[in-house]
Coordinates of C-alpha atoms in Angstrom, one line a residue:
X164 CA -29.1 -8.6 -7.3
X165 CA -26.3 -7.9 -4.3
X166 CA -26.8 -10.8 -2.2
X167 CA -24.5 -12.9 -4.4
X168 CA -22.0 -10.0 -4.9
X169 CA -21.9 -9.6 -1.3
X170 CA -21.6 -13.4 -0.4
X171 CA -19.0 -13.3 -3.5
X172 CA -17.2 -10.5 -1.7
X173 CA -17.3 -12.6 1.8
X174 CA -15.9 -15.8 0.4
X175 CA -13.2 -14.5 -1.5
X176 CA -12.3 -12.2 1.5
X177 CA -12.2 -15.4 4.1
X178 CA -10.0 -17.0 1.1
X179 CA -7.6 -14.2 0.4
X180 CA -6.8 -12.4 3.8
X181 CA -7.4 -15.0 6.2
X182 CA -4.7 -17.8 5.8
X183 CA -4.2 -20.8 8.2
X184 CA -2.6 -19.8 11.8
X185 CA -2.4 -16.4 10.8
X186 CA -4.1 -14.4 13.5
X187 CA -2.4 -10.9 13.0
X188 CA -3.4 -8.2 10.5
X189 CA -1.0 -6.5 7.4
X190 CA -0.8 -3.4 8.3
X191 CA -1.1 -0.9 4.9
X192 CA -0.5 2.8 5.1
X193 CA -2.2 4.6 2.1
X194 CA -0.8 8.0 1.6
X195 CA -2.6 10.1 -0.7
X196 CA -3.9 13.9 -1.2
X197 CA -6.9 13.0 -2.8
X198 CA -9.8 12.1 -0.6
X199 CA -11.7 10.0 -2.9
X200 CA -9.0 7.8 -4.0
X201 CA -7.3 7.6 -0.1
X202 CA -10.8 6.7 1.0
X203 CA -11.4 4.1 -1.7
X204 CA -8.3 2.0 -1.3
X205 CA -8.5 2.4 2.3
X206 CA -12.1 1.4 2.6
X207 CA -11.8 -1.5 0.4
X208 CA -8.2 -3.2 2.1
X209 CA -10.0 -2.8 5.4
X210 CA -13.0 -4.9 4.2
X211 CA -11.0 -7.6 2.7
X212 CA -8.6 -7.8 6.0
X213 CA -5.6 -5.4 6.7
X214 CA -5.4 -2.9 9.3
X215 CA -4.9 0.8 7.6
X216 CA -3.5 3.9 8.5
X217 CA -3.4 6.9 6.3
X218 CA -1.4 10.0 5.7
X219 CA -2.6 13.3 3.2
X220 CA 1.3 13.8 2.6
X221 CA 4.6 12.5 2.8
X222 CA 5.5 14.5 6.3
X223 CA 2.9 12.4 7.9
X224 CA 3.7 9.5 5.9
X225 CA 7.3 9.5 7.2
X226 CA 6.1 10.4 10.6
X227 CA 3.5 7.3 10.9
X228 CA 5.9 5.1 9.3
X229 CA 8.5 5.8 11.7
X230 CA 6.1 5.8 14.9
X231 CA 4.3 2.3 14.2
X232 CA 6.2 0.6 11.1
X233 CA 3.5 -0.8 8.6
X234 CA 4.1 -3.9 6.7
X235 CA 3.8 -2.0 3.5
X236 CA 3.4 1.7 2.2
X237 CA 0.8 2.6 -0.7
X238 CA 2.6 5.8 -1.6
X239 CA 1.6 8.4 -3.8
X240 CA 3.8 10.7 -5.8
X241 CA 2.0 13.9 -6.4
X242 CA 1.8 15.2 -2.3
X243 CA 1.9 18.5 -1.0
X244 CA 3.9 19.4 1.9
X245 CA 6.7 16.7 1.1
X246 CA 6.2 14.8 -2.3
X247 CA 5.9 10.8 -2.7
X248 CA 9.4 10.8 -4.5
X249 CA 11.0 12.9 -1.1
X250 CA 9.3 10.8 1.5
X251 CA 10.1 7.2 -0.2
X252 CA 13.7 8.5 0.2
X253 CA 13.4 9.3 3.6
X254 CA 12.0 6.0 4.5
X255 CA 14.5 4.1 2.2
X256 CA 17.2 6.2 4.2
X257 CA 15.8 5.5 7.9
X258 CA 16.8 2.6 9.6
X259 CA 13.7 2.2 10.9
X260 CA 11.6 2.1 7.5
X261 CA 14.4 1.3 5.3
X262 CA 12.9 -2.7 4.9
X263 CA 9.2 -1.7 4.8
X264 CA 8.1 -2.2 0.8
X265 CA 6.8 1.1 -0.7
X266 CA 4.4 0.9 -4.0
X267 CA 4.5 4.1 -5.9
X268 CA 1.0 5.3 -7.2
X269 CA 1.2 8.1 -9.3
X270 CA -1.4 9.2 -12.2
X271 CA 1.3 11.1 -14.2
X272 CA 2.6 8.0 -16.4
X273 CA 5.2 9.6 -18.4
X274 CA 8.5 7.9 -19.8
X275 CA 10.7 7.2 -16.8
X276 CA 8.7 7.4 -14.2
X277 CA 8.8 4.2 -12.6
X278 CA 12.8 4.2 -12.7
X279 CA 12.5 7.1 -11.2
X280 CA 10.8 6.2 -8.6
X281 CA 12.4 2.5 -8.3
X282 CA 16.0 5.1 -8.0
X283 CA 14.0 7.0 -5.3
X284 CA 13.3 3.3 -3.1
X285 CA 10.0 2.1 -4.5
X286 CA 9.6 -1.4 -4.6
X287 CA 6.9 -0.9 -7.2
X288 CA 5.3 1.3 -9.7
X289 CA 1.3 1.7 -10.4
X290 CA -0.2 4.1 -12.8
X291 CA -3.1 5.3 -11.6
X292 CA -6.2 5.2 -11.0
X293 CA -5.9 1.2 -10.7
X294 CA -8.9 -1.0 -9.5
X295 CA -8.7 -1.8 -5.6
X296 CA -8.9 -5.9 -6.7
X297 CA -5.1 -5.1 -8.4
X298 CA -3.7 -3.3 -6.1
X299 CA -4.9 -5.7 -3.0
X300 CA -3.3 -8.5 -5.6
X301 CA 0.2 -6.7 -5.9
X302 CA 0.1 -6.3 -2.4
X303 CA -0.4 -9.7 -1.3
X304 CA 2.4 -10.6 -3.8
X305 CA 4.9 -7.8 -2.3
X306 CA 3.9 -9.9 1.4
X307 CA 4.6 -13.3 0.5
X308 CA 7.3 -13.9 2.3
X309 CA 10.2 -15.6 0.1
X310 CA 11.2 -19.2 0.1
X311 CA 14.6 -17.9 2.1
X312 CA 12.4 -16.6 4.7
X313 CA 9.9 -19.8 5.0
X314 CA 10.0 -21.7 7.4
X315 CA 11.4 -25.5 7.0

Protein backbone atom coordinates (compact mmCIF):
# COMPACT_ATOMS: atom_id res chain seq x y z
CA UNK A 1 0.00 0.00 0.00
CA UNK A 2 1.54 3.80 -0.88
CA UNK A 3 -0.57 5.82 1.22
CA UNK A 4 1.64 5.22 4.22
CA UNK A 5 4.93 5.43 2.13
CA UNK A 6 3.78 8.60 0.90
CA UNK A 7 2.53 10.05 4.30
CA UNK A 8 6.06 8.40 5.55
CA UNK A 9 7.76 10.44 2.78
CA UNK A 10 5.78 13.78 3.88
CA UNK A 11 6.52 13.63 7.49
CA UNK A 12 10.01 12.91 7.31
CA UNK A 13 10.35 15.64 4.64
CA UNK A 14 8.56 18.39 6.97
CA UNK A 15 11.12 16.90 9.68
CA UNK A 16 14.27 16.95 7.72
CA UNK A 17 14.28 20.01 5.33
CA UNK A 18 12.09 22.34 7.11
CA UNK A 19 13.78 23.52 10.36
CA UNK A 20 12.39 26.32 12.72
CA UNK A 21 12.76 30.10 11.15
CA UNK A 22 14.24 28.79 8.26
CA UNK A 23 12.44 30.14 5.28
CA UNK A 24 15.07 29.88 2.50
CA UNK A 25 16.00 26.88 0.39
CA UNK A 26 19.72 24.89 0.01
CA UNK A 27 20.52 25.34 -3.06
CA UNK A 28 22.25 21.82 -4.62
CA UNK A 29 23.86 21.70 -8.03
CA UNK A 30 23.93 18.03 -9.29
CA UNK A 31 26.37 17.71 -12.09
CA UNK A 32 26.37 14.55 -13.88
CA UNK A 33 26.49 13.06 -17.56
CA UNK A 34 24.20 10.46 -16.95
CA UNK A 35 20.49 11.29 -17.25
CA UNK A 36 19.14 8.71 -15.07
CA UNK A 37 21.32 9.20 -12.19
CA UNK A 38 21.24 13.41 -12.65
CA UNK A 39 17.43 13.01 -12.76
CA UNK A 40 17.20 10.73 -9.74
CA UNK A 41 19.15 12.78 -7.28
CA UNK A 42 17.72 15.87 -8.60
CA UNK A 43 14.13 14.70 -8.44
CA UNK A 44 14.44 13.27 -5.15
CA UNK A 45 16.39 16.53 -3.24
CA UNK A 46 13.69 18.66 -4.75
CA UNK A 47 10.93 16.61 -3.16
CA UNK A 48 12.39 16.54 0.18
CA UNK A 49 13.21 20.53 0.01
CA UNK A 50 16.27 22.07 -1.75
CA UNK A 51 16.24 24.16 -4.77
CA UNK A 52 18.39 22.28 -7.66
CA UNK A 53 20.16 23.30 -10.53
CA UNK A 54 22.02 20.87 -12.85
CA UNK A 55 24.91 20.81 -15.16
CA UNK A 56 25.77 17.53 -17.84
CA UNK A 57 29.53 18.65 -17.38
CA UNK A 58 32.00 20.43 -15.59
CA UNK A 59 32.07 23.69 -18.09
CA UNK A 60 28.60 24.32 -17.11
CA UNK A 61 29.13 23.26 -13.65
CA UNK A 62 31.87 25.93 -13.30
CA UNK A 63 29.81 28.34 -15.25
CA UNK A 64 26.43 27.91 -12.94
CA UNK A 65 28.57 27.85 -9.97
CA UNK A 66 30.10 31.04 -10.63
CA UNK A 67 26.76 32.86 -11.96
CA UNK A 68 24.49 31.92 -8.88
CA UNK A 69 26.77 30.27 -6.08
CA UNK A 70 24.93 27.10 -4.69
CA UNK A 71 25.23 26.06 -1.16
CA UNK A 72 26.79 22.84 -2.21
CA UNK A 73 27.97 20.92 -5.45
CA UNK A 74 27.07 17.13 -6.05
CA UNK A 75 29.98 16.68 -8.54
CA UNK A 76 30.63 13.84 -10.63
CA UNK A 77 34.04 12.72 -11.80
CA UNK A 78 33.64 10.97 -15.00
CA UNK A 79 32.25 14.28 -17.38
CA UNK A 80 32.85 15.01 -20.74
CA UNK A 81 33.78 18.36 -21.93
CA UNK A 82 35.73 19.21 -18.58
CA UNK A 83 36.01 16.28 -16.04
CA UNK A 84 34.68 16.37 -12.26
CA UNK A 85 38.50 16.26 -11.06
CA UNK A 86 39.25 19.72 -13.55
CA UNK A 87 36.16 21.56 -12.65
CA UNK A 88 36.41 20.96 -8.66
CA UNK A 89 39.81 22.62 -9.18
CA UNK A 90 38.45 25.42 -10.88
CA UNK A 91 35.91 26.09 -8.26
CA UNK A 92 38.42 25.43 -5.37
CA UNK A 93 40.71 28.06 -7.36
CA UNK A 94 37.84 30.82 -7.86
CA UNK A 95 37.27 33.20 -5.38
CA UNK A 96 33.91 33.09 -6.03
CA UNK A 97 33.32 29.20 -5.42
CA UNK A 98 36.35 28.49 -3.59
CA UNK A 99 33.99 28.07 0.05
CA UNK A 100 31.05 26.28 -1.68
CA UNK A 101 31.54 22.33 -0.39
CA UNK A 102 31.92 19.99 -3.37
CA UNK A 103 30.97 16.05 -2.88
CA UNK A 104 32.72 13.91 -5.45
CA UNK A 105 30.50 11.05 -6.93
CA UNK A 106 32.33 8.88 -9.03
CA UNK A 107 31.42 4.94 -9.86
CA UNK A 108 35.11 4.13 -10.53
CA UNK A 109 36.14 3.17 -6.82
CA UNK A 110 39.66 2.28 -7.30
CA UNK A 111 42.64 2.66 -4.55
CA UNK A 112 43.21 6.43 -4.23
CA UNK A 113 40.48 7.82 -5.51
CA UNK A 114 39.07 9.77 -2.92
CA UNK A 115 42.57 11.34 -1.98
CA UNK A 116 42.64 12.23 -5.24
CA UNK A 117 39.86 13.93 -5.36
CA UNK A 118 40.04 15.40 -1.65
CA UNK A 119 43.89 16.84 -3.41
CA UNK A 120 41.72 18.06 -6.30
CA UNK A 121 39.18 20.28 -3.51
CA UNK A 122 36.41 17.75 -2.67
CA UNK A 123 35.09 18.06 0.57
CA UNK A 124 33.84 14.46 0.14
CA UNK A 125 34.02 11.27 -1.57
CA UNK A 126 30.95 8.83 -2.65
CA UNK A 127 31.21 5.71 -4.61
CA UNK A 128 28.61 5.34 -6.68
CA UNK A 129 25.61 4.54 -7.32
CA UNK A 130 24.60 5.54 -3.55
CA UNK A 131 20.81 5.63 -2.44
CA UNK A 132 19.30 9.36 -2.67
CA UNK A 133 18.32 8.89 1.43
CA UNK A 134 22.52 8.82 1.90
CA UNK A 135 23.43 11.26 -0.03
CA UNK A 136 20.48 13.82 1.17
CA UNK A 137 22.04 12.66 4.82
CA UNK A 138 25.76 13.66 3.93
CA UNK A 139 24.48 16.69 2.64
CA UNK A 140 22.60 17.89 5.45
CA UNK A 141 25.75 16.97 7.47
CA UNK A 142 28.24 19.01 5.01
CA UNK A 143 25.32 22.15 5.86
CA UNK A 144 25.28 22.20 9.44
CA UNK A 145 26.74 24.99 10.05
CA UNK A 146 29.62 24.59 12.87
CA UNK A 147 29.49 25.55 16.46
CA UNK A 148 32.05 28.55 15.44
CA UNK A 149 29.58 29.75 13.05
CA UNK A 150 26.28 29.44 15.47
CA UNK A 151 24.90 31.92 16.72
CA UNK A 152 25.18 32.69 20.71
Amino acid sequence: MTVPLTQTLETRTNEVTEPAGSAQRMRVLVVDDFDDAREMYAEYLEFVGFQVEVARNGVEAVEKAQGAPPDIILMDLSLPVMDGWEATRRLKQDLRTRDIPVMALSGHVLAGNAEQARQAGADEFVAKPCLPQDLEARIHRMLKPSKAKSRP
